[in-house]
Short mmCIF file of N, CA and C in Angstrom, two decimals:
data_model
loop_
_atom_site.label_atom_id
_atom_site.label_comp_id
_atom_site.label_asym_id
_atom_site.label_seq_id
_atom_site.Cartn_x
_atom_site.Cartn_y
_atom_site.Cartn_z
N MET O 1 0.84 -1.17 0.00
CA MET O 1 0.00 0.00 0.00
C MET O 1 0.89 1.24 0.00
N ARG O 2 0.62 2.12 -0.90
CA ARG O 2 1.39 3.35 -1.01
C ARG O 2 0.62 4.49 -0.38
N ILE O 3 1.36 5.33 0.35
CA ILE O 3 0.76 6.53 0.95
C ILE O 3 1.41 7.72 0.27
N SER O 4 0.57 8.64 -0.12
CA SER O 4 1.11 9.80 -0.83
C SER O 4 1.87 10.72 0.13
N THR O 5 2.75 11.51 -0.44
CA THR O 5 3.54 12.47 0.35
C THR O 5 2.62 13.48 1.03
N GLY O 6 1.57 13.89 0.38
CA GLY O 6 0.61 14.84 0.96
C GLY O 6 -0.03 14.29 2.23
N HIS O 7 -0.40 12.99 2.20
CA HIS O 7 -1.00 12.38 3.38
C HIS O 7 0.02 12.28 4.52
N LEU O 8 1.26 11.97 4.19
CA LEU O 8 2.31 11.90 5.22
C LEU O 8 2.56 13.28 5.84
N GLN O 9 2.52 14.31 5.04
CA GLN O 9 2.70 15.66 5.55
C GLN O 9 1.55 16.04 6.49
N GLN O 10 0.33 15.69 6.10
CA GLN O 10 -0.83 15.98 6.95
C GLN O 10 -0.73 15.22 8.27
N LEU O 11 -0.31 13.96 8.20
CA LEU O 11 -0.15 13.15 9.41
C LEU O 11 0.92 13.74 10.32
N THR O 12 2.01 14.19 9.74
CA THR O 12 3.09 14.81 10.51
C THR O 12 2.61 16.09 11.19
N ILE O 13 1.91 16.92 10.47
CA ILE O 13 1.40 18.17 11.03
C ILE O 13 0.40 17.87 12.15
N PHE O 14 -0.51 16.93 11.93
CA PHE O 14 -1.50 16.56 12.93
C PHE O 14 -0.81 16.05 14.20
N THR O 15 0.16 15.17 14.04
CA THR O 15 0.88 14.60 15.19
C THR O 15 1.63 15.69 15.95
N THR O 16 2.26 16.61 15.23
CA THR O 16 3.00 17.70 15.86
C THR O 16 2.07 18.61 16.66
N VAL O 17 0.93 18.96 16.07
CA VAL O 17 -0.03 19.82 16.77
C VAL O 17 -0.60 19.11 17.99
N LEU O 18 -0.93 17.85 17.86
CA LEU O 18 -1.47 17.07 18.97
C LEU O 18 -0.46 16.96 20.11
N THR O 19 0.78 16.67 19.78
CA THR O 19 1.83 16.55 20.80
C THR O 19 2.08 17.89 21.48
N GLY O 20 2.18 18.95 20.69
CA GLY O 20 2.39 20.29 21.25
C GLY O 20 1.26 20.70 22.18
N GLY O 21 0.04 20.40 21.78
CA GLY O 21 -1.12 20.71 22.63
C GLY O 21 -1.08 19.94 23.94
N GLY O 22 -0.69 18.68 23.86
CA GLY O 22 -0.60 17.86 25.08
C GLY O 22 0.47 18.37 26.03
N ILE O 23 1.62 18.75 25.49
CA ILE O 23 2.70 19.27 26.31
C ILE O 23 2.29 20.60 26.95
N THR O 24 1.66 21.46 26.17
CA THR O 24 1.21 22.75 26.69
C THR O 24 0.18 22.56 27.80
N THR O 25 -0.74 21.63 27.61
CA THR O 25 -1.76 21.35 28.62
C THR O 25 -1.11 20.86 29.91
N MET O 26 -0.17 19.93 29.81
CA MET O 26 0.51 19.41 30.99
C MET O 26 1.29 20.51 31.71
N TYR O 27 1.97 21.36 30.96
CA TYR O 27 2.73 22.47 31.54
C TYR O 27 1.79 23.39 32.34
N CYS O 28 0.67 23.76 31.74
CA CYS O 28 -0.29 24.65 32.41
C CYS O 28 -0.87 23.99 33.66
N LEU O 29 -1.18 22.71 33.58
CA LEU O 29 -1.73 22.00 34.74
C LEU O 29 -0.72 21.94 35.89
N MET O 30 0.54 21.70 35.55
CA MET O 30 1.57 21.64 36.59
C MET O 30 1.77 23.01 37.23
N GLN O 31 1.79 24.07 36.43
CA GLN O 31 1.95 25.42 36.98
C GLN O 31 0.77 25.78 37.88
N ASN O 32 -0.43 25.42 37.47
CA ASN O 32 -1.62 25.69 38.29
C ASN O 32 -1.55 24.93 39.61
N LYS O 33 -1.07 23.70 39.55
CA LYS O 33 -0.94 22.88 40.76
C LYS O 33 0.03 23.53 41.75
N PHE O 34 1.17 24.04 41.23
CA PHE O 34 2.11 24.73 42.10
C PHE O 34 1.48 25.98 42.70
N ALA O 35 0.84 26.79 41.87
CA ALA O 35 0.27 28.06 42.31
C ALA O 35 -0.84 27.87 43.34
N GLU O 36 -1.53 26.76 43.29
CA GLU O 36 -2.63 26.48 44.23
C GLU O 36 -2.16 25.79 45.50
N SER O 37 -0.91 25.38 45.56
CA SER O 37 -0.41 24.64 46.72
C SER O 37 -0.25 25.56 47.92
N ASP O 38 -0.37 24.99 49.10
CA ASP O 38 -0.26 25.77 50.34
C ASP O 38 1.13 26.35 50.51
N TYR O 39 2.18 25.59 50.17
CA TYR O 39 3.53 26.09 50.36
C TYR O 39 3.82 27.28 49.43
N HIS O 40 3.23 27.32 48.26
CA HIS O 40 3.39 28.45 47.34
C HIS O 40 2.59 29.66 47.85
N LYS O 41 1.34 29.41 48.25
CA LYS O 41 0.48 30.49 48.74
C LYS O 41 1.05 31.15 49.99
N LEU O 42 1.59 30.33 50.92
CA LEU O 42 2.17 30.88 52.15
C LEU O 42 3.32 31.84 51.83
N ALA O 43 4.16 31.45 50.89
CA ALA O 43 5.32 32.27 50.53
C ALA O 43 4.88 33.59 49.91
N VAL O 44 3.94 33.54 48.99
CA VAL O 44 3.46 34.77 48.33
C VAL O 44 2.75 35.67 49.34
N GLN O 45 1.96 35.09 50.24
CA GLN O 45 1.29 35.88 51.27
C GLN O 45 2.30 36.57 52.18
N LYS O 46 3.39 35.85 52.50
CA LYS O 46 4.43 36.42 53.35
C LYS O 46 5.08 37.61 52.64
N LEU O 47 5.33 37.48 51.35
CA LEU O 47 5.89 38.58 50.57
C LEU O 47 4.93 39.77 50.56
N GLU O 48 3.67 39.51 50.31
CA GLU O 48 2.67 40.58 50.24
C GLU O 48 2.47 41.29 51.57
N SER O 49 2.75 40.60 52.68
CA SER O 49 2.55 41.20 54.00
C SER O 49 3.78 41.98 54.48
N CYS O 50 4.84 42.03 53.67
CA CYS O 50 6.05 42.75 54.05
C CYS O 50 6.12 44.07 53.26
N PRO O 51 5.78 45.19 53.90
CA PRO O 51 5.76 46.47 53.20
C PRO O 51 7.13 46.85 52.63
N PHE O 52 8.21 46.54 53.35
CA PHE O 52 9.55 46.88 52.89
C PHE O 52 9.89 46.16 51.59
N ALA O 53 9.58 44.87 51.52
CA ALA O 53 9.85 44.09 50.31
C ALA O 53 8.97 44.55 49.15
N MET O 54 7.70 44.81 49.44
CA MET O 54 6.79 45.26 48.39
C MET O 54 7.23 46.62 47.85
N GLU O 55 7.67 47.50 48.73
CA GLU O 55 8.15 48.81 48.30
C GLU O 55 9.42 48.67 47.47
N SER O 56 10.29 47.76 47.85
CA SER O 56 11.54 47.53 47.11
C SER O 56 11.25 47.03 45.69
N LEU O 57 10.22 46.21 45.54
CA LEU O 57 9.84 45.70 44.22
C LEU O 57 9.09 46.75 43.40
N GLY O 58 8.45 47.68 44.08
CA GLY O 58 7.59 48.64 43.39
C GLY O 58 6.19 48.07 43.26
N ALA O 59 5.78 47.31 44.25
CA ALA O 59 4.48 46.67 44.21
C ALA O 59 3.59 47.30 45.26
N PRO O 60 2.29 47.34 45.10
CA PRO O 60 1.56 46.73 44.01
C PRO O 60 1.70 47.52 42.71
N PRO O 61 1.48 46.89 41.59
CA PRO O 61 1.06 45.51 41.41
C PRO O 61 2.24 44.54 41.52
N LEU O 62 1.99 43.42 42.15
CA LEU O 62 2.97 42.34 42.25
C LEU O 62 2.60 41.28 41.22
N LYS O 63 3.55 40.88 40.43
CA LYS O 63 3.31 39.82 39.46
C LYS O 63 4.14 38.61 39.86
N VAL O 64 3.46 37.50 40.09
CA VAL O 64 4.12 36.24 40.43
C VAL O 64 4.14 35.40 39.17
N HIS O 65 5.33 35.08 38.71
CA HIS O 65 5.50 34.34 37.47
C HIS O 65 5.55 32.84 37.73
N ASN O 66 5.45 32.07 36.65
CA ASN O 66 5.56 30.62 36.75
C ASN O 66 6.97 30.23 37.17
N ILE O 67 7.05 29.19 37.99
CA ILE O 67 8.37 28.70 38.37
C ILE O 67 8.99 27.98 37.18
N HIS O 68 10.30 27.90 37.19
CA HIS O 68 11.01 27.21 36.12
C HIS O 68 11.06 25.72 36.47
N LEU O 69 10.35 24.93 35.71
CA LEU O 69 10.23 23.50 36.02
C LEU O 69 11.56 22.76 35.93
N THR O 70 12.49 23.27 35.13
CA THR O 70 13.78 22.59 34.96
C THR O 70 14.82 23.05 35.97
N ASP O 71 14.50 24.02 36.81
CA ASP O 71 15.44 24.51 37.82
C ASP O 71 15.59 23.46 38.91
N ARG O 72 16.82 23.01 39.13
CA ARG O 72 17.06 21.98 40.15
C ARG O 72 16.88 22.49 41.57
N GLY O 73 16.77 23.81 41.73
CA GLY O 73 16.53 24.38 43.05
C GLY O 73 15.11 24.18 43.53
N ASN O 74 14.21 23.84 42.63
CA ASN O 74 12.81 23.57 42.99
C ASN O 74 12.68 22.09 43.32
N ARG O 75 12.44 21.81 44.60
CA ARG O 75 12.30 20.41 45.04
C ARG O 75 11.09 20.30 45.95
N ILE O 76 10.26 19.31 45.66
CA ILE O 76 9.05 19.11 46.45
C ILE O 76 8.88 17.62 46.70
N ASP O 77 8.60 17.28 47.95
CA ASP O 77 8.23 15.90 48.27
C ASP O 77 7.10 15.95 49.29
N GLN O 78 6.80 14.84 49.91
CA GLN O 78 5.64 14.76 50.81
C GLN O 78 5.81 15.61 52.07
N ARG O 79 7.07 15.82 52.53
CA ARG O 79 7.30 16.52 53.78
C ARG O 79 7.95 17.89 53.66
N SER O 80 8.52 18.20 52.50
CA SER O 80 9.19 19.49 52.37
C SER O 80 9.04 20.04 50.95
N ALA O 81 9.18 21.34 50.85
CA ALA O 81 9.10 22.00 49.55
C ALA O 81 10.10 23.15 49.54
N GLN O 82 10.84 23.24 48.48
CA GLN O 82 11.81 24.31 48.30
C GLN O 82 11.59 24.88 46.91
N LEU O 83 11.24 26.17 46.85
CA LEU O 83 10.91 26.80 45.57
C LEU O 83 11.68 28.09 45.36
N LYS O 84 11.87 28.40 44.10
CA LYS O 84 12.47 29.66 43.65
C LYS O 84 11.42 30.29 42.74
N ILE O 85 10.69 31.26 43.28
CA ILE O 85 9.53 31.84 42.59
C ILE O 85 9.91 33.20 42.00
N PRO O 86 9.82 33.36 40.67
CA PRO O 86 10.12 34.66 40.08
C PRO O 86 8.98 35.65 40.34
N VAL O 87 9.34 36.86 40.79
CA VAL O 87 8.36 37.91 41.06
C VAL O 87 8.85 39.23 40.48
N THR O 88 7.91 40.10 40.10
CA THR O 88 8.27 41.43 39.63
C THR O 88 7.27 42.44 40.14
N GLY O 89 7.74 43.68 40.24
CA GLY O 89 6.91 44.82 40.57
C GLY O 89 7.17 45.87 39.50
N SER O 90 6.73 47.09 39.76
CA SER O 90 6.92 48.14 38.76
C SER O 90 8.35 48.67 38.74
N LYS O 91 9.10 48.53 39.84
CA LYS O 91 10.49 49.01 39.90
C LYS O 91 11.49 47.96 39.44
N THR O 92 11.36 46.76 39.95
CA THR O 92 12.35 45.71 39.70
C THR O 92 11.72 44.34 39.91
N GLY O 93 12.52 43.33 39.82
CA GLY O 93 12.07 41.97 40.02
C GLY O 93 13.11 41.20 40.79
N GLY O 94 12.86 39.94 40.97
CA GLY O 94 13.79 39.08 41.68
C GLY O 94 13.19 37.72 41.89
N TYR O 95 13.79 36.99 42.80
CA TYR O 95 13.33 35.65 43.13
C TYR O 95 12.96 35.56 44.59
N LEU O 96 11.86 34.88 44.86
CA LEU O 96 11.42 34.59 46.21
C LEU O 96 11.85 33.16 46.50
N TYR O 97 12.87 33.02 47.35
CA TYR O 97 13.37 31.70 47.74
C TYR O 97 12.62 31.25 48.98
N THR O 98 11.99 30.08 48.90
CA THR O 98 11.21 29.60 50.04
C THR O 98 11.56 28.16 50.37
N SER O 99 11.43 27.86 51.62
CA SER O 99 11.59 26.50 52.10
C SER O 99 10.48 26.26 53.11
N SER O 100 9.72 25.19 52.93
CA SER O 100 8.59 24.88 53.80
C SER O 100 8.64 23.42 54.21
N PHE O 101 7.99 23.12 55.31
CA PHE O 101 7.86 21.73 55.73
C PHE O 101 6.43 21.46 56.15
N ARG O 102 6.04 20.21 56.05
CA ARG O 102 4.69 19.80 56.42
C ARG O 102 4.72 19.19 57.81
N ASP O 103 3.88 19.71 58.68
CA ASP O 103 3.73 19.17 60.02
C ASP O 103 2.95 17.87 59.93
N SER O 104 3.53 16.80 60.40
CA SER O 104 2.87 15.48 60.26
C SER O 104 1.62 15.36 61.14
N ASN O 105 1.56 16.13 62.22
CA ASN O 105 0.39 16.06 63.11
C ASN O 105 -0.82 16.78 62.52
N THR O 106 -0.59 17.99 62.04
CA THR O 106 -1.71 18.79 61.53
C THR O 106 -1.85 18.71 60.02
N ASN O 107 -0.85 18.15 59.35
CA ASN O 107 -0.84 18.02 57.89
C ASN O 107 -0.89 19.39 57.19
N SER O 108 -0.35 20.42 57.88
CA SER O 108 -0.33 21.77 57.30
C SER O 108 1.12 22.18 57.03
N TRP O 109 1.26 23.10 56.08
CA TRP O 109 2.59 23.57 55.70
C TRP O 109 2.99 24.78 56.53
N THR O 110 4.28 24.86 56.85
CA THR O 110 4.85 25.97 57.60
C THR O 110 6.09 26.46 56.88
N LEU O 111 6.21 27.79 56.77
CA LEU O 111 7.40 28.36 56.15
C LEU O 111 8.59 28.24 57.09
N ARG O 112 9.69 27.74 56.58
CA ARG O 112 10.94 27.68 57.32
C ARG O 112 11.83 28.85 56.89
N GLN O 113 11.74 29.20 55.60
CA GLN O 113 12.55 30.27 55.05
C GLN O 113 11.76 30.99 53.96
N ALA O 114 11.86 32.30 53.93
CA ALA O 114 11.27 33.11 52.87
C ALA O 114 12.18 34.32 52.67
N VAL O 115 12.91 34.31 51.57
CA VAL O 115 13.90 35.34 51.29
C VAL O 115 13.66 35.89 49.89
N LEU O 116 13.62 37.21 49.79
CA LEU O 116 13.49 37.86 48.49
C LEU O 116 14.86 38.38 48.08
N GLN O 117 15.31 37.94 46.91
CA GLN O 117 16.57 38.46 46.36
C GLN O 117 16.23 39.26 45.11
N LEU O 118 16.53 40.56 45.17
CA LEU O 118 16.25 41.45 44.05
C LEU O 118 17.34 41.35 43.00
N ARG O 119 17.03 41.77 41.79
CA ARG O 119 18.00 41.74 40.69
C ARG O 119 19.27 42.49 41.03
N GLU O 120 19.15 43.57 41.80
CA GLU O 120 20.29 44.41 42.15
C GLU O 120 21.18 43.74 43.18
N GLY O 121 20.74 42.62 43.73
CA GLY O 121 21.54 41.89 44.71
C GLY O 121 21.07 42.04 46.14
N GLU O 122 20.16 42.98 46.41
CA GLU O 122 19.66 43.16 47.77
C GLU O 122 18.87 41.93 48.20
N ILE O 123 19.08 41.53 49.45
CA ILE O 123 18.41 40.34 50.00
C ILE O 123 17.57 40.76 51.19
N ILE O 124 16.31 40.36 51.19
CA ILE O 124 15.38 40.71 52.27
C ILE O 124 14.82 39.42 52.87
N ASN O 125 15.09 39.22 54.15
CA ASN O 125 14.55 38.07 54.87
C ASN O 125 13.12 38.41 55.28
N LEU O 126 12.15 37.74 54.70
CA LEU O 126 10.74 38.06 54.96
C LEU O 126 10.26 37.57 56.32
N LEU O 127 10.97 36.63 56.91
CA LEU O 127 10.56 36.14 58.23
C LEU O 127 11.00 37.08 59.34
N SER O 128 12.00 37.93 59.08
CA SER O 128 12.40 38.97 60.04
C SER O 128 12.87 40.20 59.26
N PRO O 129 11.91 40.89 58.60
CA PRO O 129 12.27 42.05 57.80
C PRO O 129 12.65 43.24 58.67
N PRO O 130 13.47 44.18 58.13
CA PRO O 130 13.78 45.39 58.89
C PRO O 130 12.53 46.24 59.02
N GLN O 131 12.46 46.99 60.11
CA GLN O 131 11.27 47.83 60.35
C GLN O 131 11.23 49.01 59.42
N ASP O 132 12.39 49.60 59.14
CA ASP O 132 12.44 50.65 58.15
C ASP O 132 13.86 50.74 57.59
N VAL O 133 13.98 51.30 56.42
CA VAL O 133 15.23 51.27 55.67
C VAL O 133 16.36 51.96 56.43
N THR O 134 16.10 53.09 57.05
CA THR O 134 17.16 53.86 57.69
C THR O 134 17.63 53.23 58.99
N SER O 135 16.80 52.40 59.62
CA SER O 135 17.19 51.82 60.91
C SER O 135 17.87 50.47 60.76
N ALA O 136 18.05 49.99 59.55
CA ALA O 136 18.70 48.69 59.36
C ALA O 136 20.18 48.81 59.70
N SER O 137 20.60 48.05 60.70
CA SER O 137 22.00 48.10 61.12
C SER O 137 22.84 47.20 60.22
N SER O 138 24.16 47.31 60.35
CA SER O 138 25.04 46.45 59.56
C SER O 138 24.86 44.99 59.96
N GLU O 139 24.48 44.75 61.22
CA GLU O 139 24.23 43.39 61.68
C GLU O 139 23.02 42.80 60.96
N GLU O 140 21.96 43.60 60.79
CA GLU O 140 20.77 43.15 60.08
C GLU O 140 21.08 42.88 58.62
N LEU O 141 21.91 43.72 58.02
CA LEU O 141 22.27 43.53 56.62
C LEU O 141 23.05 42.23 56.46
N THR O 142 23.93 41.91 57.40
CA THR O 142 24.68 40.66 57.35
C THR O 142 23.73 39.48 57.51
N GLU O 143 22.75 39.62 58.41
CA GLU O 143 21.76 38.56 58.59
C GLU O 143 20.99 38.30 57.31
N ARG O 144 20.63 39.39 56.60
CA ARG O 144 19.90 39.25 55.34
C ARG O 144 20.74 38.50 54.32
N GLU O 145 22.03 38.81 54.27
CA GLU O 145 22.89 38.12 53.30
C GLU O 145 23.00 36.65 53.65
N ASP O 146 23.13 36.35 54.95
CA ASP O 146 23.23 34.95 55.38
C ASP O 146 21.93 34.20 55.12
N ALA O 147 20.80 34.89 55.22
CA ALA O 147 19.49 34.25 55.04
C ALA O 147 19.28 33.83 53.59
N GLY O 148 20.05 34.37 52.68
CA GLY O 148 19.91 34.03 51.27
C GLY O 148 20.43 32.65 50.94
N ARG O 149 21.12 32.04 51.87
CA ARG O 149 21.66 30.70 51.61
C ARG O 149 20.57 29.66 51.86
N TRP O 150 20.59 28.63 51.05
CA TRP O 150 19.59 27.56 51.18
C TRP O 150 19.95 26.66 52.33
N ASP O 151 18.92 25.99 52.83
CA ASP O 151 19.11 25.00 53.91
C ASP O 151 19.94 23.85 53.41
#
C-alpha cells in the first residue's frame, strides 16, 4: 500500500499539533498545581505582608510568574518544599526563595525560610524584615545576606 507524500505531511502536522497541545496542557496544569499549593500560597502571602519588600519591588502591582520546572533548586516531596519563585513589581524583580515543611500532626505547611533576592543583589529576609530602611544596622544587613543561603 502506497501513501502519498501529501498524506504523510498531513499526518506529521497533525501529530506535531497534537503533541504540542498535550505538552502545553501538561505544563499549564503543573503550573496551576504549584500556584494552588499551600507552600506556594504561604510564601506569596508572606511577601505581600512585608511592606519593605513590596516597596523595594515597586508593588503593588505584584506579578508572580511561573516557576522554572527545569530549575534543580525547585524540590518538592511529601514533607518538604523548596521553591524559587520569580516575582516582579513596577520598579524591579527578583526571586522569592522559600523552604517549607509539612507538620505530620496537623498536615499543614509551615514556612521555614522566605527570602526575596532582588536583581540588584539586595536580599530581604521576609521572616524577620527590617522595620524601616534607615534603621537597618550592619548586623541586620549581614543577617539578610546569610538568610539568602539555602538549607
